[in-house]
Amino acid sequence: MAWNDEGTVFEFRMEEGGSERIDKLLSLRLSDFSRSYLQKLIREGAVLVNQKTVKANHKVNPGDWVRVTVPEPEQPDICPEKIPLDILYEDEEVLVVNKPKGMVVHPAPGHYSGTLVNAVMHHCQGKLSGINGVTRPGIVHRIDRDTTGSLVICKSDRAHQSLAEQLKEHSITRRYRAVVLGVIEGEGGTISAPIGRHPADRKKMSTLGGKKHAVTHYTVLERFYNDSLPAVRRCVFGGSKGGNTRGYTYVECTLETGRTHQIRVHMSSIGHPILGDEVYGPAKCPFSLTGQTLHAKTLGFLHPVTGAYMEFDAPLPDYFEELLCTLRN
């Protein structure tokens, strides 16, 4: 990788093996960018194979030289906003924050203000990595709007590249806390089920016909039985997988991979959807919650410059603590 006046340049030689479509090859090599964005670069002539422009379906052969020029991001028209941040750590390369419930990570249709990006643009005064485009400066991974907890923001492109590689290698520590419906027997387990778009509802993810490898490890921390709860608080959801209705389970989930809605989809797939999750669980909730009870508690990674392992712990939000207190009482 190098830089010039036109932007960031990625250059590599096609390794031994069979031929490969250039757009597919780039989506594997440059996983930080979407395939549609890479196809756009191909159409615009920013991708050269052996110093010649090509089409998206061009087959690259062993020995071919590939050069990709990613233009510098345009000045975003997203306004910095003075929104308070719960900062867990900050230096010249990275910023680790404890994201609150209800905050969208980056601007998207219907959410162009009040996002985490708006907040960090103000806090960092524009010093953010530009690899992920003008609407997602500094963003290398995401958590859902109603999921709380640890999130790392990249201030430089080199930090972004390092963190993206660690995510790709599944070497980043990501441990979540959740309360799920039903009582889980045993100490825990592993869910290994590919995830993809739901075949009938494109807004949802599913393990039905999923193509992206996904693995979640879960450990039981506490069980709460219906017999000790008021009737209006009891779990009455059986689930399509036969999850029992005897109460709730407090679990820790560790991500081996990081697919969209992974923990929510995986826990629902074994009959134990997350409490409050109206997308992958029942529409009615016996508690006054806003979205799923899911918190990204622990985040650990190698510092992009020093290489030292760093781990951060985001305390449970007040609503989560109050819920646990209610269940324990």
mmCIF file of C-alpha atoms in Angstrom, residues 157-310:
data_model
loop_
_atom_site.group_PDB
_atom_site.id
_atom_site.type_symbol
_atom_site.label_atom_id
_atom_site.label_comp_id
_atom_site.label_asym_id
_atom_site.label_seq_id
_atom_site.Cartn_x
_atom_site.Cartn_y
_atom_site.Cartn_z
ATOM 1 C CA ASP A 157 -5.613 5.043 8.242
ATOM 2 C CA ARG A 158 -2.809 2.907 9.668
ATOM 3 C CA ALA A 159 -4.887 2.258 12.785
ATOM 4 C CA HIS A 160 -7.838 1.334 10.586
ATOM 5 C CA GLN A 161 -5.753 -1.076 8.506
ATOM 6 C CA SER A 162 -4.374 -2.748 11.635
ATOM 7 C CA LEU A 163 -7.747 -3.133 13.340
ATOM 8 C CA ALA A 164 -9.391 -4.331 10.125
ATOM 9 C CA GLU A 165 -6.727 -7.021 9.770
ATOM 10 C CA GLN A 166 -7.231 -8.123 13.378
ATOM 11 C CA LEU A 167 -10.979 -8.337 12.782
ATOM 12 C CA LYS A 168 -10.358 -10.390 9.655
ATOM 13 C CA GLU A 169 -8.105 -12.770 11.590
ATOM 14 C CA HIS A 170 -10.688 -13.003 14.435
ATOM 15 C CA SER A 171 -7.982 -12.027 16.928
ATOM 16 C CA ILE A 172 -9.929 -9.195 18.591
ATOM 17 C CA THR A 173 -11.522 -10.027 21.957
ATOM 18 C CA ARG A 174 -15.253 -9.246 21.993
ATOM 19 C CA ARG A 175 -17.315 -10.398 24.954
ATOM 20 C CA TYR A 176 -20.965 -9.417 25.351
ATOM 21 C CA ARG A 177 -23.521 -9.742 28.132
ATOM 22 C CA ALA A 178 -27.158 -10.601 27.411
ATOM 23 C CA VAL A 179 -30.333 -11.815 29.085
ATOM 24 C CA VAL A 180 -32.136 -14.398 26.972
ATOM 25 C CA LEU A 181 -35.581 -15.959 27.133
ATOM 26 C CA GLY A 182 -35.809 -19.455 28.586
ATOM 27 C CA VAL A 183 -33.539 -21.357 30.945
ATOM 28 C CA ILE A 184 -30.408 -22.716 29.278
ATOM 29 C CA GLU A 185 -29.256 -26.033 30.679
ATOM 30 C CA GLY A 186 -25.558 -26.768 31.203
ATOM 31 C CA GLU A 187 -22.611 -24.397 31.493
ATOM 32 C CA GLY A 188 -22.716 -23.079 27.942
ATOM 33 C CA GLY A 189 -21.958 -24.045 24.377
ATOM 34 C CA THR A 190 -20.925 -23.002 20.875
ATOM 35 C CA ILE A 191 -23.184 -22.032 17.998
ATOM 36 C CA SER A 192 -21.595 -22.539 14.594
ATOM 37 C CA ALA A 193 -24.088 -21.580 11.902
ATOM 38 C CA PRO A 194 -23.499 -19.515 8.749
ATOM 39 C CA ILE A 195 -25.395 -16.214 8.578
ATOM 40 C CA GLY A 196 -26.893 -14.410 5.604
ATOM 41 C CA ARG A 197 -29.885 -12.352 4.591
ATOM 42 C CA HIS A 198 -33.238 -13.826 5.545
ATOM 43 C CA PRO A 199 -34.773 -15.442 2.431
ATOM 44 C CA ALA A 200 -38.165 -13.759 3.007
ATOM 45 C CA ASP A 201 -37.318 -10.572 4.943
ATOM 46 C CA ARG A 202 -34.307 -8.735 3.551
ATOM 47 C CA LYS A 203 -34.110 -6.474 6.599
ATOM 48 C CA LYS A 204 -33.315 -9.468 8.804
ATOM 49 C CA MET A 205 -30.396 -11.872 9.001
ATOM 50 C CA SER A 206 -30.838 -15.625 9.292
ATOM 51 C CA THR A 207 -29.083 -18.979 9.560
ATOM 52 C CA LEU A 208 -31.405 -20.292 6.833
ATOM 53 C CA GLY A 209 -29.191 -20.586 3.791
ATOM 54 C CA GLY A 210 -26.550 -18.357 5.325
ATOM 55 C CA LYS A 211 -23.200 -18.278 3.523
ATOM 56 C CA LYS A 212 -20.910 -16.343 5.880
ATOM 57 C CA HIS A 213 -19.142 -18.455 8.489
ATOM 58 C CA ALA A 214 -20.234 -17.424 11.987
ATOM 59 C CA VAL A 215 -19.324 -18.791 15.431
ATOM 60 C CA THR A 216 -20.584 -17.632 18.851
ATOM 61 C CA HIS A 217 -19.508 -19.102 22.201
ATOM 62 C CA TYR A 218 -21.831 -18.594 25.164
ATOM 63 C CA THR A 219 -21.449 -19.183 28.894
ATOM 64 C CA VAL A 220 -24.263 -19.304 31.449
ATOM 65 C CA LEU A 221 -23.749 -16.789 34.268
ATOM 66 C CA GLU A 222 -27.094 -16.913 36.109
ATOM 67 C CA ARG A 223 -30.549 -18.443 35.773
ATOM 68 C CA PHE A 224 -33.790 -16.791 36.844
ATOM 69 C CA TYR A 225 -36.841 -19.020 37.248
ATOM 70 C CA ASN A 226 -40.459 -18.038 36.697
ATOM 71 C CA ASP A 227 -41.435 -19.429 40.096
ATOM 72 C CA SER A 228 -39.578 -16.570 41.793
ATOM 73 C CA LEU A 229 -41.059 -13.845 39.553
ATOM 74 C CA PRO A 230 -44.446 -12.061 39.573
ATOM 75 C CA ALA A 231 -46.816 -13.477 36.965
ATOM 76 C CA VAL A 232 -46.518 -10.367 34.763
ATOM 77 C CA ARG A 233 -42.709 -10.784 34.568
ATOM 78 C CA ARG A 234 -42.585 -14.465 33.704
ATOM 79 C CA CYS A 235 -41.240 -15.830 30.451
ATOM 80 C CA VAL A 236 -44.036 -17.248 28.309
ATOM 81 C CA PHE A 237 -42.112 -17.753 25.071
ATOM 82 C CA GLY A 238 -41.356 -21.266 23.886
ATOM 83 C CA GLY A 239 -39.618 -20.460 20.624
ATOM 84 C CA SER A 240 -39.552 -22.379 17.369
ATOM 85 C CA LYS A 241 -36.623 -24.494 18.617
ATOM 86 C CA GLY A 242 -38.438 -25.588 21.753
ATOM 87 C CA GLY A 243 -36.754 -23.235 24.204
ATOM 88 C CA ASN A 244 -38.380 -23.725 27.585
ATOM 89 C CA THR A 245 -40.492 -21.109 29.339
ATOM 90 C CA ARG A 246 -39.235 -21.604 32.886
ATOM 91 C CA GLY A 247 -37.537 -18.218 33.102
ATOM 92 C CA TYR A 248 -34.514 -16.314 31.827
ATOM 93 C CA THR A 249 -30.760 -16.827 31.540
ATOM 94 C CA TYR A 250 -27.976 -14.269 31.945
ATOM 95 C CA VAL A 251 -25.171 -15.190 29.545
ATOM 96 C CA GLU A 252 -21.798 -14.030 28.308
ATOM 97 C CA CYS A 253 -21.322 -14.363 24.547
ATOM 98 C CA THR A 254 -17.893 -14.345 22.935
ATOM 99 C CA LEU A 255 -17.631 -13.621 19.237
ATOM 100 C CA GLU A 256 -15.253 -15.695 17.158
ATOM 101 C CA THR A 257 -16.554 -13.963 14.026
ATOM 102 C CA GLY A 258 -18.442 -10.688 13.692
ATOM 103 C CA ARG A 259 -21.432 -10.936 11.377
ATOM 104 C CA THR A 260 -24.383 -8.548 11.290
ATOM 105 C CA HIS A 261 -26.751 -9.263 14.233
ATOM 106 C CA GLN A 262 -24.680 -12.396 14.953
ATOM 107 C CA ILE A 263 -25.465 -12.894 18.653
ATOM 108 C CA ARG A 264 -29.120 -11.980 18.191
ATOM 109 C CA VAL A 265 -29.538 -14.403 15.280
ATOM 110 C CA HIS A 266 -27.557 -17.230 16.874
ATOM 111 C CA MET A 267 -29.294 -17.131 20.257
ATOM 112 C CA SER A 268 -32.687 -17.004 18.560
ATOM 113 C CA SER A 269 -31.716 -19.962 16.367
ATOM 114 C CA ILE A 270 -31.347 -22.205 19.439
ATOM 115 C CA GLY A 271 -34.673 -21.095 20.909
ATOM 116 C CA HIS A 272 -33.309 -18.458 23.301
ATOM 117 C CA PRO A 273 -33.776 -14.998 21.732
ATOM 118 C CA ILE A 274 -32.470 -11.983 23.601
ATOM 119 C CA LEU A 275 -34.923 -10.338 25.955
ATOM 120 C CA GLY A 276 -36.410 -7.220 24.341
ATOM 121 C CA ASP A 277 -35.424 -8.184 20.792
ATOM 122 C CA GLU A 278 -38.588 -7.628 18.781
ATOM 123 C CA VAL A 279 -36.882 -8.577 15.495
ATOM 124 C CA TYR A 280 -35.650 -12.050 16.395
ATOM 125 C CA GLY A 281 -37.892 -12.704 19.397
ATOM 126 C CA PRO A 282 -41.506 -12.123 20.456
ATOM 127 C CA ALA A 283 -43.121 -8.732 19.888
ATOM 128 C CA LYS A 284 -44.312 -8.477 23.484
ATOM 129 C CA CYS A 285 -41.868 -8.024 26.356
ATOM 130 C CA PRO A 286 -42.806 -8.386 30.064
ATOM 131 C CA PHE A 287 -40.338 -5.619 30.968
ATOM 132 C CA SER A 288 -40.171 -1.960 29.915
ATOM 133 C CA LEU A 289 -37.177 -2.123 27.584
ATOM 134 C CA THR A 290 -36.030 -0.361 24.447
ATOM 135 C CA GLY A 291 -34.670 -3.025 22.145
ATOM 136 C CA GLN A 292 -32.539 -6.042 22.981
ATOM 137 C CA THR A 293 -30.759 -6.539 26.307
ATOM 138 C CA LEU A 294 -27.284 -6.816 24.785
ATOM 139 C CA HIS A 295 -24.107 -5.083 25.953
ATOM 140 C CA ALA A 296 -20.608 -5.159 24.415
ATOM 141 C CA LYS A 297 -18.771 -5.391 27.722
ATOM 142 C CA THR A 298 -15.172 -6.292 26.871
ATOM 143 C CA LEU A 299 -13.082 -5.251 23.884
ATOM 144 C CA GLY A 300 -9.439 -6.218 23.451
ATOM 145 C CA PHE A 301 -6.975 -5.702 20.588
ATOM 146 C CA LEU A 302 -3.324 -5.091 19.731
ATOM 147 C CA HIS A 303 -2.462 -1.410 19.598
ATOM 148 C CA PRO A 304 -1.927 -0.511 15.917
ATOM 149 C CA VAL A 305 1.444 1.158 16.601
ATOM 150 C CA THR A 306 2.976 -0.330 19.751
ATOM 151 C CA GLY A 307 1.605 -3.851 19.258
ATOM 152 C CA ALA A 308 0.747 -4.060 22.979
ATOM 153 C CA TYR A 309 -2.441 -5.907 23.895
ATOM 154 C CA MET A 310 -5.076 -3.581 25.326
#
